[in-house]
Coordinates of C-alpha atoms in Angstrom, one line a residue:
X1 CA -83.4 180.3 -89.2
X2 CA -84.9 182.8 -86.5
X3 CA -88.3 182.8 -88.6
X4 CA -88.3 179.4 -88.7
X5 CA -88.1 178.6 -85.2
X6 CA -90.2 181.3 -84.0
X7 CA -91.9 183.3 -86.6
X8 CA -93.9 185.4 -84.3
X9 CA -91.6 186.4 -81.3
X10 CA -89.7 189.4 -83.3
X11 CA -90.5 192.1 -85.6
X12 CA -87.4 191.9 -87.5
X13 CA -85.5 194.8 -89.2
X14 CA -82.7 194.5 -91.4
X15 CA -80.3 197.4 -91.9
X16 CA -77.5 197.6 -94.2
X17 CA -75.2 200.5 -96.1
X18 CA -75.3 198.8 -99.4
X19 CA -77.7 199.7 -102.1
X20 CA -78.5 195.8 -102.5
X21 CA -80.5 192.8 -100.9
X22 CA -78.4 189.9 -99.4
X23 CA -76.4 188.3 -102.0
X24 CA -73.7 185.8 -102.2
X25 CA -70.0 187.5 -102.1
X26 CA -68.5 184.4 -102.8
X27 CA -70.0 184.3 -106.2
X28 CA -68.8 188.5 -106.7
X29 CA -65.5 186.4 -108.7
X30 CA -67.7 185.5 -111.1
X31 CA -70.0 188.7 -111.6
X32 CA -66.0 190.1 -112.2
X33 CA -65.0 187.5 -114.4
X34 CA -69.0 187.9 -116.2
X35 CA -69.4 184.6 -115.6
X36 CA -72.7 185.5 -113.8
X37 CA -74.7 188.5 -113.5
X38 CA -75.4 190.5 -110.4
X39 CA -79.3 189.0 -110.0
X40 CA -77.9 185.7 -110.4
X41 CA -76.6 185.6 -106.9
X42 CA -78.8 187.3 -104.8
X43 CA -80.4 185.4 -102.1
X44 CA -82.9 186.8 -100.6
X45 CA -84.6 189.7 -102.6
X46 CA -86.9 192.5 -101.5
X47 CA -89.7 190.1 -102.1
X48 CA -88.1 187.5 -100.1
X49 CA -88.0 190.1 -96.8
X50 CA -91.6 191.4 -97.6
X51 CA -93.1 188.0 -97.4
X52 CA -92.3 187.0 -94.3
X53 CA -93.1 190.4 -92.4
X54 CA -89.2 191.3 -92.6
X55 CA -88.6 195.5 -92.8
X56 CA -85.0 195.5 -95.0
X57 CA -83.7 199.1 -94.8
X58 CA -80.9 199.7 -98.1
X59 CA -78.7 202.4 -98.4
X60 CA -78.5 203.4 -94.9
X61 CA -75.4 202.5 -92.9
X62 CA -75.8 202.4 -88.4
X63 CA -73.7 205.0 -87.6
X64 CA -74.4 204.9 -84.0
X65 CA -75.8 202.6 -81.0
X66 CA -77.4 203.4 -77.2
X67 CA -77.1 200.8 -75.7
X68 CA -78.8 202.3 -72.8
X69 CA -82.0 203.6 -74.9
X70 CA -81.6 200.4 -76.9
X71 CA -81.9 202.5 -80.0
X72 CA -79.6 202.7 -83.3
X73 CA -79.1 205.5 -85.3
X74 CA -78.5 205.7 -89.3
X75 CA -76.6 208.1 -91.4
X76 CA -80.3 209.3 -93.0
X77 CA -81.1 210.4 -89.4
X78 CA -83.4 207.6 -88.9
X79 CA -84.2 205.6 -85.4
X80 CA -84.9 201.9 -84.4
X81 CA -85.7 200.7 -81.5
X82 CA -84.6 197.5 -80.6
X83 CA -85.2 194.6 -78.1
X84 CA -82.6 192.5 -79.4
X85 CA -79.5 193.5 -81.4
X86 CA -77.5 191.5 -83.9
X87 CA -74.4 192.9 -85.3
X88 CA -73.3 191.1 -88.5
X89 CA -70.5 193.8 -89.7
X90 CA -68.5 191.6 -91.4
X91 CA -65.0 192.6 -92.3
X92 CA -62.7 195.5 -94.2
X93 CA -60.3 195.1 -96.8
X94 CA -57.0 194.4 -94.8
X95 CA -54.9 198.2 -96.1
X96 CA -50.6 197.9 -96.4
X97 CA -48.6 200.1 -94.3
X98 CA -47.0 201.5 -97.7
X99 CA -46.4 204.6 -99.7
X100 CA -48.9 205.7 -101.9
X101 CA -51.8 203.6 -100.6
X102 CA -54.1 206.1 -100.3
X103 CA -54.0 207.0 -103.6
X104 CA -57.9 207.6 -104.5
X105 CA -57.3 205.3 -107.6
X106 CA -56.1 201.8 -105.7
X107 CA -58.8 199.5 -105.9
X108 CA -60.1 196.4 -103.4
X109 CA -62.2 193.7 -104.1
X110 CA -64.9 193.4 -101.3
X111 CA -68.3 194.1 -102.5
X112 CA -70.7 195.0 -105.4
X113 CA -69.4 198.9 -105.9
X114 CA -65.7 197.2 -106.0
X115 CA -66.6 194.5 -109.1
X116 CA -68.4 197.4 -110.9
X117 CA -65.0 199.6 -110.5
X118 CA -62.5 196.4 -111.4
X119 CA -64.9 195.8 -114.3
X120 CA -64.7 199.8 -115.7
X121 CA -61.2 199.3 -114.9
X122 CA -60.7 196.3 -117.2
X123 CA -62.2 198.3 -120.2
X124 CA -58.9 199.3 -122.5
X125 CA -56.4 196.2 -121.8
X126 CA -54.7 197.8 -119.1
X127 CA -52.1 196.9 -116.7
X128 CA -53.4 195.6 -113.6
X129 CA -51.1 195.0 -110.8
X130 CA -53.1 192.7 -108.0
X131 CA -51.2 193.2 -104.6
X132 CA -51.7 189.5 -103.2
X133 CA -51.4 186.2 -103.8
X134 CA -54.1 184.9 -101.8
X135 CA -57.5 183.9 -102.7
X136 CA -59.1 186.9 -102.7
X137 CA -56.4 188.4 -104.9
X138 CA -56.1 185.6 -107.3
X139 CA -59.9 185.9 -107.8
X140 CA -59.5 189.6 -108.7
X141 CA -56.8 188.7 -111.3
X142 CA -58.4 185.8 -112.8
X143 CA -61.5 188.2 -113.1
X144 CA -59.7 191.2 -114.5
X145 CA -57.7 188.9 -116.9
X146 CA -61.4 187.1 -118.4
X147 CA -62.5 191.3 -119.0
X148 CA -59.4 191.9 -120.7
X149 CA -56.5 193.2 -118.7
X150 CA -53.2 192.5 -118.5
X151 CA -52.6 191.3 -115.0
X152 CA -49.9 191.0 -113.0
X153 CA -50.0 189.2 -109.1
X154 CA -47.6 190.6 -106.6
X155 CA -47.2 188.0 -103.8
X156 CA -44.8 189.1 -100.6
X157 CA -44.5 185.3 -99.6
X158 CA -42.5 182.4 -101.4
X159 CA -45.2 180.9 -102.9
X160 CA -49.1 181.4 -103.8
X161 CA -52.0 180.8 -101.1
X162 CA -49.3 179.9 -98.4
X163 CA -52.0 179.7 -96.1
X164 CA -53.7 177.2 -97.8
X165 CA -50.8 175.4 -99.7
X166 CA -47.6 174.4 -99.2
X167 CA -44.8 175.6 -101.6
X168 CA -45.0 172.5 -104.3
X169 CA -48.9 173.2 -104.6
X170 CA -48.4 176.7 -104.8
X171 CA -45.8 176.3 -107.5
X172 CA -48.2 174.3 -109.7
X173 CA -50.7 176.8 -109.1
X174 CA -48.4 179.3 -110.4
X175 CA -47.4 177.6 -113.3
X176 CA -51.4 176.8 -114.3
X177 CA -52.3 180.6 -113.6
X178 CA -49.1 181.5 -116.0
X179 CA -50.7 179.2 -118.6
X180 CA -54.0 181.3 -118.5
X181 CA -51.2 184.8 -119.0
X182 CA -51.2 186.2 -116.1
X183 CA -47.8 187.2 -114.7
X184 CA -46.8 186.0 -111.4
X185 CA -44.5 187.4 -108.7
X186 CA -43.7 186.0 -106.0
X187 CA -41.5 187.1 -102.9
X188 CA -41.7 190.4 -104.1
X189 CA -42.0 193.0 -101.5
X190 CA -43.8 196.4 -102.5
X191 CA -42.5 199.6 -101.0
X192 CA -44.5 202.1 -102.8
X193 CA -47.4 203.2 -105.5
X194 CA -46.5 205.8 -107.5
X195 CA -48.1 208.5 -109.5
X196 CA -47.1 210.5 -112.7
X197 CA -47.0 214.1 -113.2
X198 CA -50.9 214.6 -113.5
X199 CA -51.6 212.7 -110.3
X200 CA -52.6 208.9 -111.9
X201 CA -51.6 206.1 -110.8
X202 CA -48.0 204.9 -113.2
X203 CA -46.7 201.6 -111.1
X204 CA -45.0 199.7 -108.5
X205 CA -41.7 200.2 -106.5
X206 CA -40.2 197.5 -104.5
X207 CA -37.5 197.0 -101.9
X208 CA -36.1 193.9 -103.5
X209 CA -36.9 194.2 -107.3
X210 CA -36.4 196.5 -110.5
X211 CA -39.7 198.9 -110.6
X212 CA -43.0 198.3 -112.8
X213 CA -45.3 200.1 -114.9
X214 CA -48.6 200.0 -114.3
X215 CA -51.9 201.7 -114.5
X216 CA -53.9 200.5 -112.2
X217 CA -53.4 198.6 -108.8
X218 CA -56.0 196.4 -106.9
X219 CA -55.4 195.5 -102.8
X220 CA -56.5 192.3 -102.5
X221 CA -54.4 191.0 -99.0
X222 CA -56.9 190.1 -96.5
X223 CA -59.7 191.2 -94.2
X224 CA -59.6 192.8 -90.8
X225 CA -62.8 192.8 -88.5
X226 CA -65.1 195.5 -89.1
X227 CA -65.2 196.8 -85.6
X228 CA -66.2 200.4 -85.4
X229 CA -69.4 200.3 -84.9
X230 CA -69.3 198.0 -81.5
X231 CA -66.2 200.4 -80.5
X232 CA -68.2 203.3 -80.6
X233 CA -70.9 201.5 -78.6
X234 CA -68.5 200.6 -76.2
X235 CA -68.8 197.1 -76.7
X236 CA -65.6 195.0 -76.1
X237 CA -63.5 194.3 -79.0
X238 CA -59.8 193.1 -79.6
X239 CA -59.2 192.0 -83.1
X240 CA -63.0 191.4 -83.1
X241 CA -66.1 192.1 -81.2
X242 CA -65.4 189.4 -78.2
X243 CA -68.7 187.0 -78.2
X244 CA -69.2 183.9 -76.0
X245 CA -70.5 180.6 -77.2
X246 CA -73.5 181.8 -77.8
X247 CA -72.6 184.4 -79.9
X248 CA -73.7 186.8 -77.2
X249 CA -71.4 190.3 -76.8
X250 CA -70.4 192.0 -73.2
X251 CA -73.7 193.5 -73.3
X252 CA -76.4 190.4 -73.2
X253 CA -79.1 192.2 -75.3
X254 CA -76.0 192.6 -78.3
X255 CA -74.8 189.4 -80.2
X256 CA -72.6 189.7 -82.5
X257 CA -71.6 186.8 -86.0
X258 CA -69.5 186.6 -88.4
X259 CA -66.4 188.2 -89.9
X260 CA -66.7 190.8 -87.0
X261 CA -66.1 188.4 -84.1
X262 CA -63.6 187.3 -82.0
X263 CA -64.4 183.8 -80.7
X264 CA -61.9 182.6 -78.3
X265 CA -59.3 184.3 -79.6
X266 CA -60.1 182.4 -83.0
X267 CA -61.0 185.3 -86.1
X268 CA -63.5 183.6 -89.2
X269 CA -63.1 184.2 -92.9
X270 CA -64.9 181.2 -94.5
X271 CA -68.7 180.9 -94.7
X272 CA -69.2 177.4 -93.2
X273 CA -68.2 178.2 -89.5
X274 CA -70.2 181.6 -89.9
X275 CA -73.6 179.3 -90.8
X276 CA -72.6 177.5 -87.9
X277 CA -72.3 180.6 -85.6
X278 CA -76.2 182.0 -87.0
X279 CA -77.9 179.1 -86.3
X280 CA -76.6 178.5 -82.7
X281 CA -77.1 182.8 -82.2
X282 CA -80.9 182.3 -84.0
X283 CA -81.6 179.2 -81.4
X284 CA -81.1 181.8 -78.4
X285 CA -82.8 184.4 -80.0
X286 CA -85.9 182.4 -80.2
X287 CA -85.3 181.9 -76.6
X288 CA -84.8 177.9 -77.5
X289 CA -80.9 177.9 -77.2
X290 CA -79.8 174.0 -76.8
X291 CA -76.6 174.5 -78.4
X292 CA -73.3 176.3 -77.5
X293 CA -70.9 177.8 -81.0
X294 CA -67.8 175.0 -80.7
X295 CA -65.4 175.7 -83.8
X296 CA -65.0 173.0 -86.0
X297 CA -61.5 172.7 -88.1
X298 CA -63.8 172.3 -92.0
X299 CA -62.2 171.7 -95.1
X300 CA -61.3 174.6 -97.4
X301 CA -62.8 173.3 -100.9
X302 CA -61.9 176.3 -103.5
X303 CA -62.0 177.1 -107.3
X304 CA -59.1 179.2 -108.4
X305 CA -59.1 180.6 -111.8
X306 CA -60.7 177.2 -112.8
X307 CA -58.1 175.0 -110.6
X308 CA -59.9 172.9 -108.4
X309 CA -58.3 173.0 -104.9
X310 CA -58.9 171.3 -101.0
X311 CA -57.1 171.9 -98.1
X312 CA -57.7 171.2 -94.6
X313 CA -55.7 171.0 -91.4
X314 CA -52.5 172.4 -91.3
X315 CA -50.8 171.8 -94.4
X316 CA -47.1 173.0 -92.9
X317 CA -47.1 171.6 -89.3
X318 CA -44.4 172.6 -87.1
X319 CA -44.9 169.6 -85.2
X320 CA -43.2 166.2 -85.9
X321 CA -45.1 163.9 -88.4
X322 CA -45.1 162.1 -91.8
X323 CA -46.2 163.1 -95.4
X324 CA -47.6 161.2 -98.1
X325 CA -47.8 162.6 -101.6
X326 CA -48.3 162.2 -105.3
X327 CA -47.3 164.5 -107.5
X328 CA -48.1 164.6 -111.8
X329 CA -46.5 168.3 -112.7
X330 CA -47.8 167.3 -116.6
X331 CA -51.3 167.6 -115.7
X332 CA -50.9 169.3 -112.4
X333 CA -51.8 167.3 -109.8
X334 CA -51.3 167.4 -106.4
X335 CA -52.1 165.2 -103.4
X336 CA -50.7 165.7 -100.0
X337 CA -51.7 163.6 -96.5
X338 CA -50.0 165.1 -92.8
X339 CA -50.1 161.6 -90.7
X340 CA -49.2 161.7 -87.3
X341 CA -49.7 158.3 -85.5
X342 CA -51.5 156.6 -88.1
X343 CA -54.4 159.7 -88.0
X344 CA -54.7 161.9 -91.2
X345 CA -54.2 165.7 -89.5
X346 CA -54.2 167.7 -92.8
X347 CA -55.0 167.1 -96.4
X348 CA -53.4 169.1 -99.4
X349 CA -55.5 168.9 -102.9
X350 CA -54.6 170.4 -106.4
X351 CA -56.0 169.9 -109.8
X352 CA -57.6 166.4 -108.6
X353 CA -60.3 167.2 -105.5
X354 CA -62.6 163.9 -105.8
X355 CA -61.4 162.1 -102.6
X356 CA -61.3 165.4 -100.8
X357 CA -64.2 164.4 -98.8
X358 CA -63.5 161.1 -97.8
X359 CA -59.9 161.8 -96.3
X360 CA -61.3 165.2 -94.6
X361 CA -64.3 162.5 -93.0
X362 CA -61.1 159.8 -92.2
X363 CA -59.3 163.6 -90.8
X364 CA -62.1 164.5 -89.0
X365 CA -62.8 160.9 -87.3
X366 CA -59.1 160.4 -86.6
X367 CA -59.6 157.2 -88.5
X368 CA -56.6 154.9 -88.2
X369 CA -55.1 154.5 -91.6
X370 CA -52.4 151.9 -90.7
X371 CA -54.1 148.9 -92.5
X372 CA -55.1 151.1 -95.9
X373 CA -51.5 153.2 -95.8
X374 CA -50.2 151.9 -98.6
X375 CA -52.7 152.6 -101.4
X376 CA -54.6 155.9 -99.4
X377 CA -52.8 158.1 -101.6
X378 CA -55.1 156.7 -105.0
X379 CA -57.9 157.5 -102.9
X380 CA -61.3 155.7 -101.8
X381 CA -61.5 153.4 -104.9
X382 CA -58.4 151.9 -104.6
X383 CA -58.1 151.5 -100.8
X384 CA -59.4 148.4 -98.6
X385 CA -61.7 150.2 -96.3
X386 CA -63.8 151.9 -99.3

């Protein structure tokens, strides 16, 4: 976006620790699953960069900033000057205060080096336990099950993807993931990993359930900002590198987007917002800023293990309102509308997602509904404003 507004203004270097170009992690579930192949979702190769004058350093994490000298540092021992800084960090696999989690053998799903593990791993049938029952960890098992293994997905909360669904969703979900054989646990709380004699990896403890063999174990229960980096630099952080609206840090030369940043107290996991945040933080870099970052509630439109899925809004709200729904448990179905004075305020989808968009546009126009209330719930084609 930077090039594109002003091609000429910056020599631009790119710096990352991984071995790879930019690619798409959202697409890393199907690498996993094989699905795809690695070159299928990169985005902008080598090639790309070297066209448009862009230096893309591989291989070679920042370990170190001066913000005085306005120079980084990298683990090779090499130097960059910069005039402007943009920190893009992302985020770290979210670790469980539990016993045994440090074992060198627990696997996460985050990047490329983490599919090509989970994918050696698969090789034998063996028994996988996934510790999470979000998206990321229901990716990971429906990946791990397509290679071979024999999963099982250990959820602390009473139902799957609580923060996405609420508990009749996230029962259908269960039941459509159990069709595919995986095994799925919920509210079950895990207390330790343990290890056999010779030091590998042997199962699963619990503080409210019988133990479990396993022989392998994947963390798959969030992200935390990846915030070291600005620390050391002595940038201010909290849960994330604090940025203003214009994605600008405490020190007006650093900006900061993505994963790793704390905007008004509000963290970001989801790609569209984080589009949203480079093209405001590009505009200013090209010294043409007309736009300030404002977060925008967007609809969450996922694919679990082939289950098509929206949500938007909150799906549980604590504050009084009504519900509208249509349930079909034979061919797993799901449709959910929060109303709260004749506005749409959150949308719950399962199995059928084709009028997702039009009730997250009447959501996100707080359209009054009160004239097509009656047949909303069958969606746009049979309701009087379509």
């Amino acid at each position: 976006t930077l090039l594109s507004i002003e091609p000429d203004l910056y020599d631009v270097t790119v710096i990352g620790k991984e071995h790879y170009p930019n690619y798409n992690r959202i697409m890393l579930s199907p690498v996993l699953s094989g699905e795809k192949i690695f070159d299928e979702i990169i985005l902008h190769d080598e090639q790309w960069c070297r066209d448009r004058g862009i230096h893309l350093v591989m291989g070679d994490a920042v370990i170190a900033i001066d913000r005085k000298k306005q120079v980084v540092q990298t683990a090779s021992g090499k130097t960059f000057f910069y005039d402007r800084l943009l920190l893009a960090t992302g985020s770290n696999p979210l670790i469980l205060p539990i016993q045994g989690i440090d074992h060198p053998e627990v696997m996460t799903f985050r990047d490329v080096s983490d599919v090509m593990r989970l994918r050696a791993c698969a090789e034998g049938s063996p028994r996988v336990a996934v510790i999470g029952g979000g998206l990321l960890g229901l990716e990971a098992a429906y990946g791990l099950s397509r290679q071979g293994a024999s999963v099982s997905v250990i959820h602390n909360m009473p139902f799957l993807m609580n923060r996405q669904l609420d508990e009749t969703a996230g029962n259908l979900l269960k039941k459509e993931l159990e069709k595919r054989g995986m095994a799925i646990y919920t509210n079950y709380l895990t207390q330790e990993i343990c290890s056999d004699d010779e030091g590998r990896i042997s199962g699963l403890r619990f503080k409210n359930a019988e133990p479990m063999d396993f022989d392998a174990v994947v963390l798959a229960v969030g992200i935390v900002p990846n915030i070291t980096l600005a620390k050391q630099a002595g940038l201010l952080c909290d849960r994330g590198i604090l940025v203003n609206d214009t994605l600008q840090t405490f020190d007006p030369k650093v900006y900061a987007v993505g994963e790793c940043v704390q905007h008004r107290k509000r963290l970001f996991g989801l790609v569209q917002p984080l589009y949203q945040q480079a093209f405001v933080c590009a505009t200013h870099l090209a010294e043409k800023g007309v736009s300030r970052y404002q977060y925008q509630e967007s609809a969450t439109s996922l694919k679990v293990s082939g289950v098509q899925m929206l949500s938007a809004g909150e799906v549980n709200p604590v504050e009084p309102s009504e519900t509208i729904y249509y349930i079909d448990e034979k061919k797993s179905i799901y449709k959910k509308l929060v109303i709260q004075n004749n506005v749409i305020i959150a949308v719950c989808l399962l199995g059928d997602v084709d009028d997702g968009r039009w009730y997250y546009e009447l959501l996100e126009a707080k359209t009054n509904i009160q004239a097509i209330r009656s047949s909303l719930i069958f969606g746009r084609a049979y309701s009087v404003a379509a």
